[in-house]
Short mmCIF file of C-alpha atoms and ligand atoms in Angstrom, two decimals:
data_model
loop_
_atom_site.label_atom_id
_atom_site.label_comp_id
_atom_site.label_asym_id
_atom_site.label_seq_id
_atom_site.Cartn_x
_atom_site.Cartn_y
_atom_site.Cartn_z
CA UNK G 1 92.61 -118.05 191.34
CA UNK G 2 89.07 -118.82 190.93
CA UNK G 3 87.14 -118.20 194.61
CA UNK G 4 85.91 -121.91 194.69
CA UNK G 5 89.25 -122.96 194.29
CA UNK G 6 90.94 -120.20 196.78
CA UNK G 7 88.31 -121.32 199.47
CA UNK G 8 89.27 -124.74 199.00
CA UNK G 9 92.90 -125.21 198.69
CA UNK G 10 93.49 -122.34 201.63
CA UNK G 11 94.89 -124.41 204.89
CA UNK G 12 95.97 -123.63 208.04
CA UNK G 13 100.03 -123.04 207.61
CA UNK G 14 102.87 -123.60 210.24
CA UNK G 15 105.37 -124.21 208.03
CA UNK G 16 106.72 -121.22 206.42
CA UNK G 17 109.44 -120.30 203.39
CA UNK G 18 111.74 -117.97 205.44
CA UNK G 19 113.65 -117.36 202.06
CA UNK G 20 111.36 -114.63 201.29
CA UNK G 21 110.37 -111.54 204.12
CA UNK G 22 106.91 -110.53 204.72
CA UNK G 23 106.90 -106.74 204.49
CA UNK G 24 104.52 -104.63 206.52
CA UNK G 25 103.28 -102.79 203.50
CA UNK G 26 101.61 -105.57 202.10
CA UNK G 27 100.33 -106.82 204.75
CA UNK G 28 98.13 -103.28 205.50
CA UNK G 29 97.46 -103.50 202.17
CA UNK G 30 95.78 -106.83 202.18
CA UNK G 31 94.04 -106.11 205.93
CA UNK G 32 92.44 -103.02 203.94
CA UNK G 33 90.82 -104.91 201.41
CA UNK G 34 89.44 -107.83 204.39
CA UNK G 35 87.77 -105.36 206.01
CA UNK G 36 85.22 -104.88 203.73
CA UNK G 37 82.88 -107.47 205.47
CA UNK G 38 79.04 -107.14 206.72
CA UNK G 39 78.99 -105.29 209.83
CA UNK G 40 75.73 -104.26 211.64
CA UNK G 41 75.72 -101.16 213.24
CA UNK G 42 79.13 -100.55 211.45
CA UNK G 43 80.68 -100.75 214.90
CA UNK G 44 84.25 -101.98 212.64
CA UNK G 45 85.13 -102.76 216.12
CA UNK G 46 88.44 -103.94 215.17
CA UNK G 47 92.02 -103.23 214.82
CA UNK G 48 95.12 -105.41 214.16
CA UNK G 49 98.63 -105.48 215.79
CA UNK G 50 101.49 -106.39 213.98
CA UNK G 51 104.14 -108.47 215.97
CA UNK G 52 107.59 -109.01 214.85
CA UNK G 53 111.41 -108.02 215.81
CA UNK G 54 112.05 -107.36 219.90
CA UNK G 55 108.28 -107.94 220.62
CA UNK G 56 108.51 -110.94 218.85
CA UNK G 57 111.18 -112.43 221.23
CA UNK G 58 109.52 -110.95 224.46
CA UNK G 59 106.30 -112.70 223.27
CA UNK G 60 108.42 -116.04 223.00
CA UNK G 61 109.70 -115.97 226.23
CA UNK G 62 106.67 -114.85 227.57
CA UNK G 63 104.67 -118.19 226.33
CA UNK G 64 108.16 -119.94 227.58
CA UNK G 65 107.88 -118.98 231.19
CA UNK G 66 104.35 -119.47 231.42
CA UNK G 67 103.51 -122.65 229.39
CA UNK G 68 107.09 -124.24 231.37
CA UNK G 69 105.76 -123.26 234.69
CA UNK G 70 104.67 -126.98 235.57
CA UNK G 71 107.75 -128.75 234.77
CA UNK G 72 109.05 -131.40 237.15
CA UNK G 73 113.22 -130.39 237.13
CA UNK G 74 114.98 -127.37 235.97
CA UNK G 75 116.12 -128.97 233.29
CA UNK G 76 112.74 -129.94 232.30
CA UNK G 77 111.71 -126.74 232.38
CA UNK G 78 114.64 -124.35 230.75
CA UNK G 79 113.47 -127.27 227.70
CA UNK G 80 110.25 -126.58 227.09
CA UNK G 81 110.95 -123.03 227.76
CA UNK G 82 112.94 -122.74 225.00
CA UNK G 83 110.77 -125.27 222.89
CA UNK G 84 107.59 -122.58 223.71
CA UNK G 85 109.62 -119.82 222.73
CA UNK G 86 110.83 -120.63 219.55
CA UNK G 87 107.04 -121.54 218.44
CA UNK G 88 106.52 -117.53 218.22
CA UNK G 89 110.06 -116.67 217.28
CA UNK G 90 110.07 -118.76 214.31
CA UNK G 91 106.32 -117.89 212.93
CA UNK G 92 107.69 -115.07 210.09
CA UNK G 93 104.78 -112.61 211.60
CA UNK G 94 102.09 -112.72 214.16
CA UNK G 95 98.89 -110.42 213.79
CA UNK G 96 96.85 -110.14 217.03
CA UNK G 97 93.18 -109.40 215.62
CA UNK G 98 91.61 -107.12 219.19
CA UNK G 99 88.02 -106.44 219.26
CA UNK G 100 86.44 -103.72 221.23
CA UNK G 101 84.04 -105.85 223.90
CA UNK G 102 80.49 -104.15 223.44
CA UNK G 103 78.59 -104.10 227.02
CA UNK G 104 75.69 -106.37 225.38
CA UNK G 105 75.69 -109.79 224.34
CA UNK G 106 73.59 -109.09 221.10
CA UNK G 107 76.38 -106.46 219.81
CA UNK G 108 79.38 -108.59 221.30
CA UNK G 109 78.60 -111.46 219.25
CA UNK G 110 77.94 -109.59 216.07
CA UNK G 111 81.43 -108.04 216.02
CA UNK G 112 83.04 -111.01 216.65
CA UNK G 113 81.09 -112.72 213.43
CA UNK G 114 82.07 -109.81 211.73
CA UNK G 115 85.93 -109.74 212.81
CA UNK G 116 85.92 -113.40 212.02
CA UNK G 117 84.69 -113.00 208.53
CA UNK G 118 87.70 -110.21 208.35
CA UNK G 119 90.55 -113.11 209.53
CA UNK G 120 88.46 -115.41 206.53
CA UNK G 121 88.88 -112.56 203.78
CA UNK G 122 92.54 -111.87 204.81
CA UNK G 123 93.43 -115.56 205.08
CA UNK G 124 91.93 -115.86 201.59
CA UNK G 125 93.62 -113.14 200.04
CA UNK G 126 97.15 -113.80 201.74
CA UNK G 127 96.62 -117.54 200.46
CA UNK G 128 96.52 -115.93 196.78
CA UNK G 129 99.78 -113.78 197.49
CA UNK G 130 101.73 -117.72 198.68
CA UNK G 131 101.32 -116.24 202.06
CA UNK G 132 99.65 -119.06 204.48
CA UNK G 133 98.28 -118.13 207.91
CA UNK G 134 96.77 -120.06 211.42
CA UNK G 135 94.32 -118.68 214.05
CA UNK G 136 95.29 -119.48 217.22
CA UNK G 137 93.58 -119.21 220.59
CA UNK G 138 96.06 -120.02 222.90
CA UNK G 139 97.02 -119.08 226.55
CA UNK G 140 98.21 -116.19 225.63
CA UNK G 141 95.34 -114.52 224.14
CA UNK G 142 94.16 -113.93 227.71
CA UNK G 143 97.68 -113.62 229.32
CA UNK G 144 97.88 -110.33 231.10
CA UNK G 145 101.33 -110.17 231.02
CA UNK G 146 100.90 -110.79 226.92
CA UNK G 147 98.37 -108.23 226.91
CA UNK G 148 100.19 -105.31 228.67
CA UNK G 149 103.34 -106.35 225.74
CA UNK G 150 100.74 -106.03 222.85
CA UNK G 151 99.36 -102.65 224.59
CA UNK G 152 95.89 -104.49 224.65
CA UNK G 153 93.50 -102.48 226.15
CA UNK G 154 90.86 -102.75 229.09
CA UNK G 155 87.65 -103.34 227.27
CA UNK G 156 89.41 -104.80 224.25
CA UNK G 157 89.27 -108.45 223.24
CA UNK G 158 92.33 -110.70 221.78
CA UNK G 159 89.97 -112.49 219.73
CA UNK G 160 93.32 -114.32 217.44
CA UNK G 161 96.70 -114.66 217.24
CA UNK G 162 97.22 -115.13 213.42
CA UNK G 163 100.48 -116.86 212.23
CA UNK G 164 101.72 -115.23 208.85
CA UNK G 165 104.12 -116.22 206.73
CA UNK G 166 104.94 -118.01 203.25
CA UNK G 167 103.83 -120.99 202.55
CA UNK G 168 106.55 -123.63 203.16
CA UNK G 169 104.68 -127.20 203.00
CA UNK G 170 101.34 -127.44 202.94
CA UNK G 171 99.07 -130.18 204.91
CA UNK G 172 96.63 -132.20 203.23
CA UNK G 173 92.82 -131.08 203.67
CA UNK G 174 90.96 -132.53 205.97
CA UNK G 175 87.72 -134.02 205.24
CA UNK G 176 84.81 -131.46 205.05
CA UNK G 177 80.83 -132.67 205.33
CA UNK G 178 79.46 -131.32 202.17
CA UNK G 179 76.77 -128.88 203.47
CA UNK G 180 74.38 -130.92 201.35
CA UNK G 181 74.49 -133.52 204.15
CA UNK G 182 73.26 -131.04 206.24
CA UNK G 183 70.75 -129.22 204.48
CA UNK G 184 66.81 -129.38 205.58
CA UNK G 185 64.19 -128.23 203.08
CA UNK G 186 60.91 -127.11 204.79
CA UNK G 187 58.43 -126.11 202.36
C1 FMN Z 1 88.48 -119.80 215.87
C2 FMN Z 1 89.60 -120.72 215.46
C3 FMN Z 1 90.59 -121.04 216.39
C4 FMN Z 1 91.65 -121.89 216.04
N1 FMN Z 1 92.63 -122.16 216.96
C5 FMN Z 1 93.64 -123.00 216.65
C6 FMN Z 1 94.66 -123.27 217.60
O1 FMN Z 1 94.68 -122.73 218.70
N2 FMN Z 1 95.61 -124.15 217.25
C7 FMN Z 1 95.64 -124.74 216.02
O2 FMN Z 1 96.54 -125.54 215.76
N3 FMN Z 1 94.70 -124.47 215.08
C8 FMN Z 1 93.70 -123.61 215.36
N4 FMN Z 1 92.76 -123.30 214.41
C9 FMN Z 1 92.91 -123.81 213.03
C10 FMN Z 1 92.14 -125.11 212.83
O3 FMN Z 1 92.78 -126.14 213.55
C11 FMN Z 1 92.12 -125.43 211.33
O4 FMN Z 1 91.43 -124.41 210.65
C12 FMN Z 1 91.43 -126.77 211.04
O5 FMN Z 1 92.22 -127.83 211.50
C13 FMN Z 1 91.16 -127.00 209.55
O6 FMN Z 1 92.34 -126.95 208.81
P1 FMN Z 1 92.50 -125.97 207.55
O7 FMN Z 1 92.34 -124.56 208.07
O8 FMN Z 1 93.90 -126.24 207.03
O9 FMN Z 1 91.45 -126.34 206.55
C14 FMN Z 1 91.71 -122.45 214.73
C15 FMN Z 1 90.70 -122.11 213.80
C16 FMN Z 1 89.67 -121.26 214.15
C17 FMN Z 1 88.62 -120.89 213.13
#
């Protein structure tokens, strides 16, 4: 695929082909090609847990406890327990993208431009294998419970949880403002 057309037809996916398994292998293979980003300093603060199988399911119930806390009868709650849980169990893979936290600002926010552009290259190049990802920042990312599961480490940052999987159907795109909109010529 041409890399106009790759940028633009990527979207986020949640709903996946389960016909087909994701294997591991290419997976690695694809993370080793998207981390070949800019990075100042070269800090490649970054490394990438793979979540599937039993940690999977303890994930799942872990965002089912905690995001069913709040509900008003038992019933209620066992519910949207289950309806939490089976939002992680189903994704085909989930890729937690951790960032070492450098003391200073200036570095802190440089790795986390440069991990970002990593999630953009592997997003890109999984879209060109049929194999659709999401970033999402929910509770969990900051969940201590979640982190001690996914071995997350003091001073490390759970900057994404990336859905992976095949693409089942695809949403339509949403608008974009061309950047020509936007664009201020000082001369
Ligand atoms: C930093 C970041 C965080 C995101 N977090 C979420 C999220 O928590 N939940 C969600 O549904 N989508 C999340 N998204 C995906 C956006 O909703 C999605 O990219 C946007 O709607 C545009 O759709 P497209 O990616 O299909 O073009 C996130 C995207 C980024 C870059």
């Amino acid at each position: 695929m041409q890399l106009e057309q790759l940028i633009k037809n990527r979207r986020s996916i949640t709903n996946y082909d389960t016909s087909k398994n994701i294997s591991f292998e290419e997976i690695q293979a694809l993370l080793d090609i998207a981390v070949w980003v800019p990075n100042h300093k070269m800090t490649q603060p970054w490394r990438f847990i793979l979540i599937d199988g039993e940690t999977k399911k303890q994930l799942g119930e872990l965002h089912g406890k905690t995001g069913a806390k709040a509900a008003a009868t038992p019933e209620e709650k066992e519910k949207k327990a289950e309806a939490l849980k089976n939002k992680i169990t189903e994704v085909p893979l989930w890729i937690a993208v951790v960032v070492e936290e450098h003391p200073q600002m200036k570095f802190r926010e440089e790795d986390y431009a440069s991990a970002s552009m990593v999630i953009q290259n592997f997003s890109l190049l999984a879209w060109e294998k049929g194999i659709g990802t999401i970033w999402k920042t929910n509770a969990l990312l900051e969940n201590l419970e979640a982190r001690e599961l996914l071995q997350i480490q003091p001073g490390e940052r759970n900057i994404a949880l990336l859905q992976v999987g095949y693409i089942g159907k695809e949403p339509k795109a949403k608008r974009r403002i061309p950047a020509s909109d936007r664009i201020t010529i000082l001369k």
